[in-house]
Amino acid sequence: MHAVRRRRKRQGPTPTFGIVGPIGLFGHFAAPPSPVPIAPARTGNHRREPQMPLTRTAAGLAAAALLIGATGCSKPDTAPAAPASTSGTAAPALPSLPPVPSGAEAPPIVGPVSLTEFAKANGLTATPLRHGQAGPTVELPAMDGWTLSYDLPEAPFGALVFDHPSDPDIPGRVLVTMTKLSGPVERDAVFAAAGNELRALPNFQGPATGQSSKLDGYVADQVGGLYGDDGRLVAQKTVVIPAGDVSYVLQVRASGSNQDAAALMSATADIDKKTVITE
């Protein structure tokens, strides 16, 4: 394959995902929003009101919305400062969350629910690439607190696992896959099929359509929401890379506990600013 090499100039070495070194996480977001205050505990004869974590209703869905962000955002809205804690200890900060109605239903799925189904429906062959195989490379910024792995079967191109999850049973992860399709494709159709992979997750709550974005100058599609009985966060960015008579599809999927939303947002914001794709 005669490929055109395009690279963005940058200062200093950047570890290459799929080649060497650790990377960060996926996203296209503004900086984490200002915290909202949490009322101090009542004292005396008053009962202490329980402080709820990010949940599957308003807080959880809104945190997922923050994971997929708004394309082009650069600064968070200004929020009132949190009042001083009466106990002398600062209250834990949660992201600023808009209200979201509970009991949201999963969006309808239209079309193929995976790249494999998309390829089959269009007479193409879908071949997942492994670490080190010929094809595009992806350079993402190194991130402290994430461990690089090539052993996850669902991410043969590579993956990162968050070192300090709030719940060890729900580790924050970023799965990076590169799929070779044996022919040219219509980009929006690929985006729809890739997004449907998230919409097909158990109890998925999120948008019925993706949001347009960019990754290193490439047009991208991003989808995010909650899934599972415990309201886990998930967000995915998809890029189609044409290469003559074949096409490559890059997918970067971030997921984890809603308790780790701040860490996921911080990492994904850095990824969007510093990723380099080389054909």
Coordinates of C-alpha atoms in Angstrom, one line a residue:
M1 CA 0.0 0.0 0.0
H2 CA 1.3 3.4 -1.0
A3 CA 0.5 5.6 1.9
V4 CA 0.9 9.3 2.4
R5 CA 2.6 10.2 5.6
R6 CA 1.1 13.2 7.5
R7 CA 2.5 14.2 10.8
R8 CA 2.0 17.2 13.0
K9 CA 5.2 18.8 14.3
R10 CA 5.5 18.8 18.0
Q11 CA 8.3 19.4 20.5
G12 CA 9.9 16.4 22.2
P13 CA 9.2 12.7 21.8
T14 CA 5.6 11.4 22.1
P15 CA 5.0 7.7 22.9
T16 CA 3.2 6.0 20.0
F17 CA 0.2 3.9 20.8
G18 CA 0.3 0.7 18.8
I19 CA 4.1 1.0 18.7
V20 CA 5.6 1.9 22.1
G21 CA 4.8 3.7 25.3
P22 CA 1.7 4.6 27.3
I23 CA -1.1 6.9 26.2
G24 CA -3.9 8.8 27.8
L25 CA -7.6 8.6 27.2
F26 CA -10.1 9.7 24.5
G27 CA -12.3 12.8 24.3
H28 CA -13.0 16.3 23.0
F29 CA -14.0 18.4 25.9
A30 CA -13.5 21.6 27.7
A31 CA -11.8 21.7 31.1
P32 CA -13.7 20.0 33.9
P33 CA -16.5 22.3 35.1
S34 CA -16.6 24.3 38.3
P35 CA -17.7 22.3 41.3
V36 CA -21.2 22.6 42.8
P37 CA -21.4 23.0 46.6
I38 CA -22.4 20.2 48.8
A39 CA -24.4 21.2 51.9
P40 CA -22.6 20.6 55.1
A41 CA -24.0 18.0 57.5
R42 CA -26.5 19.1 60.0
T43 CA -25.6 19.0 63.7
G44 CA -27.4 18.7 67.0
N45 CA -30.7 16.9 66.9
H46 CA -31.0 17.2 63.1
R47 CA -30.6 14.0 61.0
R48 CA -27.6 14.0 58.7
E49 CA -28.8 14.1 55.1
P50 CA -27.0 11.5 53.0
Q51 CA -24.8 12.8 50.2
M52 CA -25.5 11.0 47.0
P53 CA -22.7 10.0 44.5
L54 CA -23.1 10.5 40.8
T55 CA -26.1 8.3 40.0
R56 CA -27.9 6.7 37.1
T57 CA -30.4 9.5 37.0
A58 CA -29.6 13.2 36.7
A59 CA -26.0 13.1 37.9
G60 CA -24.9 10.0 36.1
L61 CA -26.5 10.9 32.8
A62 CA -25.1 14.4 33.0
A63 CA -21.6 13.1 33.7
A64 CA -21.9 11.0 30.7
A65 CA -22.9 14.0 28.7
L66 CA -19.8 15.8 29.9
L67 CA -17.7 12.8 28.7
I68 CA -18.9 13.4 25.1
G69 CA -18.7 17.2 25.5
A70 CA -19.6 19.9 23.0
T71 CA -17.4 20.3 20.0
G72 CA -15.5 23.5 20.0
C73 CA -15.9 24.2 23.7
S74 CA -12.8 25.7 25.2
K75 CA -13.8 27.1 28.6
P76 CA -16.3 26.0 31.3
D77 CA -19.2 28.2 32.3
T78 CA -18.7 30.2 35.4
A79 CA -20.3 28.7 38.4
P80 CA -20.8 30.2 41.9
A81 CA -18.0 29.4 44.4
A82 CA -18.7 26.8 47.0
P83 CA -19.3 28.2 50.5
A84 CA -16.8 27.4 53.2
S85 CA -17.4 24.2 55.1
T86 CA -18.5 24.7 58.7
S87 CA -16.5 21.7 59.8
G88 CA -13.2 23.1 58.5
T89 CA -12.8 20.4 55.9
A90 CA -13.5 21.1 52.3
A91 CA -16.5 19.2 50.9
P92 CA -15.8 16.9 48.0
A93 CA -16.4 18.4 44.6
L94 CA -18.7 17.0 42.0
P95 CA -19.0 18.1 38.4
S96 CA -21.6 20.8 37.6
L97 CA -24.6 18.7 36.4
P98 CA -27.8 19.8 34.6
P99 CA -31.0 18.0 35.5
V100 CA -31.8 14.9 33.4
P101 CA -35.1 13.0 33.7
S102 CA -34.9 9.6 35.2
G103 CA -36.2 6.5 33.5
A104 CA -34.8 7.4 30.1
E105 CA -35.3 4.7 27.5
A106 CA -32.6 3.4 25.3
P107 CA -32.5 5.1 21.8
P108 CA -33.7 3.0 18.9
I109 CA -31.0 1.3 16.9
V110 CA -31.1 1.8 13.1
G111 CA -28.8 -0.2 10.8
P112 CA -25.9 -2.5 11.5
V113 CA -25.0 -2.8 15.2
S114 CA -21.2 -3.3 14.6
L115 CA -18.5 -2.7 12.1
T116 CA -18.5 -6.5 11.4
E117 CA -22.2 -6.3 10.5
F118 CA -21.6 -3.2 8.4
A119 CA -18.8 -4.9 6.4
K120 CA -21.0 -8.0 5.8
A121 CA -23.9 -5.9 4.6
N122 CA -21.7 -4.1 2.2
G123 CA -19.7 -7.0 0.9
L124 CA -16.5 -6.0 2.7
T125 CA -14.1 -7.8 5.0
A126 CA -13.4 -6.3 8.4
T127 CA -9.9 -7.2 9.8
P128 CA -9.0 -6.0 13.3
L129 CA -5.3 -4.9 13.4
R130 CA -3.0 -5.9 16.2
H131 CA -0.2 -4.0 17.8
G132 CA 2.7 -3.6 15.3
Q133 CA 0.8 -4.6 12.1
A134 CA 1.1 -2.4 9.0
G135 CA -1.4 0.5 8.8
P136 CA -1.9 3.9 10.3
T137 CA -0.3 4.7 13.7
V138 CA -1.7 6.8 16.5
E139 CA 0.4 8.9 18.8
L140 CA -1.4 10.0 22.0
P141 CA 0.1 11.8 25.0
A142 CA 1.6 9.9 27.8
M143 CA -0.6 10.0 30.9
D144 CA 0.4 9.3 34.5
G145 CA -1.7 6.8 36.3
W146 CA -2.5 4.6 33.3
T147 CA -1.0 1.2 32.5
L148 CA -0.6 0.1 28.9
S149 CA -1.7 -3.4 27.9
Y150 CA -1.8 -5.4 24.8
D151 CA -3.4 -8.4 26.4
L152 CA -7.1 -7.4 26.3
P153 CA -8.8 -9.5 23.6
E154 CA -11.3 -6.6 22.9
A155 CA -8.5 -4.2 22.1
P156 CA -5.7 -6.0 20.1
F157 CA -4.3 -2.6 19.0
G158 CA -3.8 -1.7 22.7
A159 CA -5.5 -0.5 25.8
L160 CA -5.0 1.5 29.0
V161 CA -6.2 0.7 32.4
F162 CA -6.6 3.3 35.1
D163 CA -4.4 2.5 38.1
H164 CA -6.5 4.0 40.8
P165 CA -10.2 3.3 40.2
S166 CA -12.8 4.1 42.8
D167 CA -14.2 0.7 42.3
P168 CA -11.6 -2.0 41.5
D169 CA -14.4 -4.1 39.8
I170 CA -15.0 -1.2 37.4
P171 CA -11.5 0.0 36.2
G172 CA -11.4 3.0 34.0
R173 CA -10.2 1.8 30.6
V174 CA -9.5 3.2 27.2
L175 CA -9.7 0.6 24.4
V176 CA -8.1 1.5 21.1
T177 CA -9.0 -0.5 18.0
M178 CA -8.0 -0.2 14.3
T179 CA -10.1 -2.1 11.8
K180 CA -9.1 -2.5 8.1
L181 CA -12.1 -2.6 5.7
S182 CA -11.4 -4.1 2.3
G183 CA -12.8 -1.2 0.2
P184 CA -13.8 2.5 0.3
V185 CA -16.7 3.3 2.5
E186 CA -19.2 6.1 3.2
R187 CA -18.0 7.8 6.3
D188 CA -21.3 8.6 7.9
A189 CA -22.5 5.0 7.5
V190 CA -19.4 3.8 9.3
F191 CA -20.0 6.4 12.1
A192 CA -23.6 5.1 12.5
A193 CA -22.5 1.5 12.8
A194 CA -19.7 2.3 15.2
G195 CA -22.1 4.3 17.4
N196 CA -24.6 1.5 17.4
E197 CA -22.0 -0.7 19.2
L198 CA -22.5 1.6 22.2
R199 CA -26.3 1.8 21.8
A200 CA -26.4 -2.0 21.8
L201 CA -24.8 -2.2 25.3
P202 CA -27.1 -3.4 28.1
N203 CA -29.4 -0.7 29.4
F204 CA -27.6 2.0 27.3
Q205 CA -28.9 5.5 27.9
G206 CA -27.6 8.2 25.5
P207 CA -28.2 10.0 22.2
A208 CA -29.7 8.3 19.2
T209 CA -27.1 10.0 17.0
G210 CA -23.5 10.9 17.3
Q211 CA -21.9 14.3 17.6
S212 CA -19.4 15.7 15.0
S213 CA -15.9 16.3 16.2
K214 CA -12.3 16.2 15.1
L215 CA -9.2 14.2 16.0
D216 CA -5.9 15.5 14.6
G217 CA -7.7 17.2 11.8
Y218 CA -9.8 14.2 10.9
V219 CA -13.6 14.4 11.0
A220 CA -14.7 12.2 13.9
D221 CA -18.0 11.0 15.4
Q222 CA -18.4 10.7 19.2
V223 CA -21.1 9.1 21.2
G224 CA -21.4 8.6 25.0
G225 CA -23.8 7.7 27.7
L226 CA -24.5 5.2 30.5
Y227 CA -24.9 1.5 30.4
G228 CA -25.4 -1.5 32.8
D229 CA -27.4 -1.7 35.9
D230 CA -24.9 0.4 37.8
G231 CA -24.7 3.3 35.4
R232 CA -21.2 3.0 34.0
L233 CA -19.8 5.7 31.9
V234 CA -18.9 5.0 28.3
A235 CA -17.8 7.3 25.4
Q236 CA -16.4 6.5 22.0
K237 CA -14.7 8.5 19.2
T238 CA -14.5 7.1 15.7
V239 CA -12.4 8.2 12.8
V240 CA -12.4 6.9 9.2
I241 CA -9.0 7.0 7.4
P242 CA -9.3 6.4 3.6
A243 CA -6.2 4.7 2.1
G244 CA -6.8 4.1 -1.6
D245 CA -8.7 0.9 -2.2
V246 CA -9.1 0.2 1.6
S247 CA -10.3 2.1 4.6
Y248 CA -9.2 2.1 8.2
V249 CA -11.5 2.7 11.2
L250 CA -10.0 4.0 14.4
Q251 CA -12.1 3.7 17.5
V252 CA -11.1 4.9 20.9
R253 CA -13.5 4.0 23.7
A254 CA -13.3 5.3 27.3
S255 CA -15.3 3.7 30.1
G256 CA -15.4 3.4 33.8
S257 CA -17.3 4.1 37.0
N258 CA -19.2 7.4 37.2
Q259 CA -17.2 8.0 40.4
D260 CA -14.1 8.4 38.2
A261 CA -15.7 10.9 35.8
A262 CA -13.2 13.7 36.7
A263 CA -10.2 11.5 35.9
L264 CA -11.8 10.4 32.6
M265 CA -12.6 14.0 31.6
S266 CA -9.1 15.2 32.4
A267 CA -7.5 12.5 30.4
T268 CA -9.8 12.7 27.4
A269 CA -9.3 16.5 27.2
D270 CA -5.6 16.0 26.9
I271 CA -6.0 13.3 24.2
D272 CA -8.0 15.6 22.0
K273 CA -5.4 18.3 22.1
K274 CA -2.3 16.2 21.5
T275 CA -3.2 13.1 19.4
V276 CA -1.3 12.6 16.1
I277 CA -2.5 10.2 13.4
T278 CA 0.0 9.0 10.8
E279 CA -1.2 7.3 7.6

